PDB file of C-alpha atoms in Angstrom:
ATOM      1  CA  MET N 131       2.970   0.943 -13.154  1.00 92.00           C
ATOM      2  CA  SER N 132       5.161  -2.041 -12.783  1.00 95.00           C
ATOM      3  CA  PRO N 133       3.253  -5.199 -12.589  1.00 96.00           C
ATOM      4  CA  VAL N 134       3.617  -5.841  -9.038  1.00 97.00           C
ATOM      5  CA  GLU N 135       1.097  -2.204  -8.445  1.00 97.00           C
ATOM      6  CA  ILE N 136      -1.119  -3.334 -11.188  1.00 97.00           C
ATOM      7  CA  ALA N 137      -1.149  -7.117  -9.277  1.00 98.00           C
ATOM      8  CA  ASP N 138      -2.008  -5.446  -5.467  1.00 98.00           C
ATOM      9  CA  ALA N 139      -4.659  -3.016  -7.501  1.00 97.00           C
ATOM     10  CA  THR N 140      -5.851  -5.708  -8.472  1.00 97.00           C
ATOM     11  CA  LEU N 141      -5.959  -7.554  -5.196  1.00 98.00           C
ATOM     12  CA  ALA N 142      -6.915  -4.091  -3.391  1.00 97.00           C
ATOM     13  CA  LEU N 143     -10.213  -3.788  -5.529  1.00 95.00           C
ATOM     14  CA  ILE N 144     -11.403  -7.160  -5.739  1.00 96.00           C
ATOM     15  CA  ASP N 145     -10.864  -6.977  -1.867  1.00 95.00           C
ATOM     16  CA  LYS N 146     -13.379  -4.158  -2.176  1.00 94.00           C
ATOM     17  CA  LEU N 147     -16.049  -5.606  -3.938  1.00 93.00           C
ATOM     18  CA  ASP N 148     -15.934  -9.244  -4.180  1.00 93.00           C
ATOM     19  CA  GLY N 149     -17.845  -9.550  -0.342  1.00 92.00           C
ATOM     20  CA  ARG N 150     -21.003  -8.085  -1.655  1.00 92.00           C
ATOM     21  CA  LEU N 151     -19.728  -9.479  -5.785  1.00 94.00           C
ATOM     22  CA  ASN N 152     -17.930 -12.242  -4.672  1.00 95.00           C
ATOM     23  CA  ARG N 153     -17.063 -13.637  -8.331  1.00 94.00           C
ATOM     24  CA  PHE N 154     -14.179 -15.443  -6.880  1.00 96.00           C
ATOM     25  CA  ALA N 155     -14.193 -19.039  -5.910  1.00 96.00           C
ATOM     26  CA  HIS N 156     -10.521 -18.998  -5.185  1.00 97.00           C
ATOM     27  CA  LEU N 157      -8.252 -16.424  -5.185  1.00 97.00           C
ATOM     28  CA  ASP N 158      -4.373 -16.638  -3.406  1.00 97.00           C
ATOM     29  CA  PRO N 159      -3.002 -13.455  -3.270  1.00 98.00           C
ATOM     30  CA  ASP N 160       0.658 -14.064  -1.937  1.00 98.00           C
ATOM     31  CA  ASP N 161       0.532 -16.313  -5.496  1.00 98.00           C
ATOM     32  CA  VAL N 162      -0.452 -13.527  -7.843  1.00 98.00           C
ATOM     33  CA  ARG N 163       2.679 -10.868  -6.001  1.00 98.00           C
ATOM     34  CA  ARG N 164       4.812 -13.819  -6.198  1.00 98.00           C
ATOM     35  CA  GLN N 165       3.786 -14.278 -10.173  1.00 98.00           C
ATOM     36  CA  ALA N 166       4.203 -10.272 -10.276  1.00 98.00           C
ATOM     37  CA  LYS N 167       7.439  -9.892  -8.145  1.00 98.00           C
ATOM     38  CA  ASP N 168       8.811 -12.413 -11.346  1.00 97.00           C
ATOM     39  CA  VAL N 169       7.832 -10.900 -14.466  1.00 97.00           C
ATOM     40  CA  GLU N 170       9.078  -7.534 -12.998  1.00 96.00           C
ATOM     41  CA  LYS N 171      12.617  -9.457 -12.389  1.00 97.00           C
ATOM     42  CA  ARG N 172      12.415 -10.508 -16.089  1.00 95.00           C
ATOM     43  CA  LEU N 173      11.460  -6.925 -17.504  1.00 94.00           C
ATOM     44  CA  MET N 174      14.295  -5.006 -15.209  1.00 95.00           C
ATOM     45  CA  ARG N 175      16.671  -8.159 -16.471  1.00 97.00           C
ATOM     46  CA  GLY N 176      14.672  -7.037 -20.658  1.00 95.00           C
ATOM     47  CA  GLN N 177      14.370 -10.140 -21.073  1.00 94.00           C
ATOM     48  CA  GLU N 178      11.653 -10.760 -23.699  1.00 90.00           C
ATOM     49  CA  LEU N 179       7.627 -11.079 -22.201  1.00 90.00           C
ATOM     50  CA  GLY N 180       4.331 -12.136 -24.221  1.00 94.00           C
ATOM     51  CA  PRO N 181       1.962  -9.156 -25.421  1.00 96.00           C
ATOM     52  CA  LEU N 182       0.251 -10.447 -21.026  1.00 97.00           C
ATOM     53  CA  ALA N 183       2.389  -8.624 -19.100  1.00 96.00           C
ATOM     54  CA  GLY N 184       1.762  -8.203 -16.380  1.00 96.00           C
ATOM     55  CA  VAL N 185      -1.574  -8.676 -17.194  1.00 97.00           C
ATOM     56  CA  PRO N 186      -3.459  -9.685 -14.385  1.00 98.00           C
ATOM     57  CA  VAL N 187      -5.818 -13.027 -16.306  1.00 98.00           C
ATOM     58  CA  PRO N 188      -9.162 -14.334 -13.982  1.00 97.00           C
ATOM     59  CA  ILE N 189      -9.854 -17.962 -14.895  1.00 98.00           C
ATOM     60  CA  LYS N 190     -13.219 -19.382 -15.225  1.00 97.00           C
ATOM     61  CA  ASP N 191     -13.747 -22.781 -12.896  1.00 97.00           C
ATOM     62  CA  LEU N 192     -14.353 -24.571 -15.523  1.00 96.00           C
ATOM     63  CA  ILE N 193     -10.481 -24.173 -16.558  1.00 98.00           C
ATOM     64  CA  ALA N 194      -7.219 -26.113 -15.047  1.00 98.00           C
ATOM     65  CA  VAL N 195      -5.151 -23.923 -13.320  1.00 98.00           C
ATOM     66  CA  ARG N 196      -2.031 -26.098 -11.421  1.00 97.00           C
ATOM     67  CA  ASP N 197      -2.443 -26.068  -8.144  1.00 97.00           C
ATOM     68  CA  GLN N 198      -5.323 -24.730  -8.052  1.00 97.00           C
ATOM     69  CA  PRO N 199      -9.217 -26.454  -7.098  1.00 97.00           C
ATOM     70  CA  MET N 200     -11.122 -27.220  -9.668  1.00 97.00           C
ATOM     71  CA  GLN N 201     -14.410 -27.384  -8.280  1.00 97.00           C
ATOM     72  CA  PHE N 202     -17.002 -26.754 -11.703  1.00 97.00           C
ATOM     73  CA  GLY N 203     -19.516 -24.776  -9.427  1.00 95.00           C
ATOM     74  CA  SER N 204     -20.454 -28.172  -7.802  1.00 96.00           C
ATOM     75  CA  ARG N 205     -20.359 -29.604  -3.962  1.00 96.00           C
ATOM     76  CA  VAL N 206     -19.235 -32.391  -5.661  1.00 96.00           C
ATOM     77  CA  MET N 207     -15.711 -31.809  -7.693  1.00 97.00           C
ATOM     78  CA  GLU N 208     -15.274 -29.392  -3.908  1.00 95.00           C
ATOM     79  CA  GLU N 209     -11.766 -31.531  -3.414  1.00 97.00           C
ATOM     80  CA  ASN N 210     -11.002 -31.526  -6.838  1.00 97.00           C
ATOM     81  CA  VAL N 211      -7.148 -29.946  -7.417  1.00 98.00           C
ATOM     82  CA  ALA N 212      -5.434 -29.772 -11.406  1.00 98.00           C
ATOM     83  CA  ASP N 213      -2.736 -31.167 -11.503  1.00 97.00           C
ATOM     84  CA  GLN N 214      -1.890 -28.927 -14.573  1.00 98.00           C
ATOM     85  CA  ASP N 215      -2.622 -25.549 -16.186  1.00 98.00           C
ATOM     86  CA  ALA N 216      -5.266 -26.124 -19.536  1.00 98.00           C
ATOM     87  CA  PRO N 217      -3.711 -24.765 -22.794  1.00 98.00           C
ATOM     88  CA  ALA N 218      -5.726 -21.369 -22.625  1.00 98.00           C
ATOM     89  CA  VAL N 219      -3.878 -21.295 -19.315  1.00 98.00           C
ATOM     90  CA  GLU N 220      -0.787 -22.611 -20.021  1.00 98.00           C
ATOM     91  CA  ARG N 221      -1.251 -19.283 -23.527  1.00 97.00           C
ATOM     92  CA  ILE N 222      -1.725 -17.273 -20.961  1.00 97.00           C
ATOM     93  CA  ARG N 223       1.400 -17.797 -18.669  1.00 96.00           C
ATOM     94  CA  ASN N 224       3.924 -18.063 -21.955  1.00 95.00           C
ATOM     95  CA  ALA N 225       2.291 -14.375 -22.795  1.00 95.00           C
ATOM     96  CA  GLY N 226       3.940 -13.424 -19.843  1.00 95.00           C
ATOM     97  CA  GLY N 227      -0.027 -13.226 -17.820  1.00 97.00           C
ATOM     98  CA  ILE N 228      -0.782 -12.888 -14.658  1.00 98.00           C
ATOM     99  CA  ILE N 229      -3.611 -16.250 -13.151  1.00 98.00           C
ATOM    100  CA  LEU N 230      -5.001 -13.748 -11.205  1.00 97.00           C
ATOM    101  CA  GLY N 231      -7.480 -16.907  -9.598  1.00 96.00           C
ATOM    102  CA  LYS N 232     -10.739 -19.545 -10.577  1.00 97.00           C
ATOM    103  CA  SER N 233     -13.387 -16.908 -10.922  1.00 96.00           C
ATOM    104  CA  THR N 234     -16.926 -18.356  -9.891  1.00 95.00           C
ATOM    105  CA  THR N 235     -19.421 -20.465 -12.264  1.00 94.00           C
ATOM    106  CA  SER N 236     -22.564 -22.022 -12.210  1.00 93.00           C
ATOM    107  CA  GLU N 237     -22.844 -25.608 -11.118  1.00 94.00           C
ATOM    108  CA  PHE N 238     -19.944 -26.648 -14.843  1.00 94.00           C
ATOM    109  CA  GLY N 239     -21.211 -23.804 -16.378  1.00 91.00           C
ATOM    110  CA  CYS N 240     -24.778 -25.128 -17.148  1.00 90.00           C
ATOM    111  CA  LYS N 241     -26.914 -21.890 -16.180  1.00 85.00           C
ATOM    112  CA  ALA N 242     -26.614 -18.683 -18.231  1.00 81.00           C
ATOM    113  CA  VAL N 243     -27.089 -17.428 -13.846  1.00 80.00           C
ATOM    114  CA  GLY N 244     -23.736 -17.057 -12.900  1.00 81.00           C
ATOM    115  CA  ASP N 245     -24.852 -19.108  -9.123  1.00 86.00           C
ATOM    116  CA  SER N 246     -23.519 -22.341  -8.323  1.00 91.00           C
ATOM    117  CA  PRO N 247     -24.445 -23.903  -4.455  1.00 93.00           C
ATOM    118  CA  LEU N 248     -21.206 -24.589  -4.458  1.00 94.00           C
ATOM    119  CA  THR N 249     -19.592 -20.329  -4.351  1.00 93.00           C
ATOM    120  CA  GLY N 250     -23.547 -19.081  -3.867  1.00 93.00           C
ATOM    121  CA  ILE N 251     -24.757 -15.931  -6.257  1.00 91.00           C
ATOM    122  CA  THR N 252     -22.055 -13.397  -7.869  1.00 91.00           C
ATOM    123  CA  ARG N 253     -23.876 -11.076  -8.210  1.00 89.00           C
ATOM    124  CA  ASN N 254     -24.652  -7.798 -11.106  1.00 85.00           C
ATOM    125  CA  PRO N 255     -21.436  -4.871 -10.038  1.00 85.00           C
ATOM    126  CA  TRP N 256     -24.905  -2.536 -11.726  1.00 84.00           C
ATOM    127  CA  ASN N 257     -27.401  -3.618  -9.666  1.00 85.00           C
ATOM    128  CA  LEU N 258     -26.666  -6.204  -6.559  1.00 84.00           C
ATOM    129  CA  ASP N 259     -30.660  -7.121  -6.254  1.00 83.00           C
ATOM    130  CA  LYS N 260     -29.758  -9.153  -9.668  1.00 77.00           C
ATOM    131  CA  PRO N 261     -27.692 -12.286 -10.198  1.00 75.00           C
ATOM    132  CA  LEU N 262     -25.147 -11.544 -13.033  1.00 72.00           C
ATOM    133  CA  GLU N 263     -26.352 -12.883 -16.678  1.00 68.00           C
ATOM    134  CA  GLY N 264     -24.849 -12.631 -20.472  1.00 58.00           C
ATOM    135  CA  ARG N 265     -21.783 -10.830 -20.394  1.00 52.00           C
ATOM    136  CA  VAL N 266     -19.030  -9.737 -17.242  1.00 50.00           C
ATOM    137  CA  VAL N 267     -18.049  -6.305 -17.162  1.00 51.00           C
ATOM    138  CA  VAL N 268     -15.875  -5.299 -14.753  1.00 54.00           C
ATOM    139  CA  PRO N 269     -15.630  -1.684 -12.774  1.00 53.00           C
ATOM    140  CA  GLN N 270     -11.925  -0.986 -13.829  1.00 55.00           C
ATOM    141  CA  PRO N 271     -10.051   0.074 -10.942  1.00 55.00           C
ATOM    142  CA  TRP N 272      -8.860   3.594 -12.251  1.00 50.00           C
TER     143      TRP N 272
END
């Protein structure tokens, strides 16, 4: 699969499931596709990319992603937008990864349960009656 096909398949899965699961605090499909097209063009030119070339990577809403909201799951930070990438995000970009968006977090990351006053409850994909707890298991599109 090409980076664009992977991005489109990932976005389709998010579109299908996220209304019930509420996994994303911020998602910009146009930006995801733009990043995927850029990676694909670089691959077609034979440029050396990193080990994450074309891999969509969600970033927790506690970590700065340039020009994206960084709200920490809190209404107090609702208008906050990062002006630069955190070092981890910079490394993902340098490795060819595609920044997928910002995944939800409990307020300021202070609880082990996935809920916040800003984004609501992030549901467990295996039991929609329960909030997400502990490790994250994401259903794969393939």
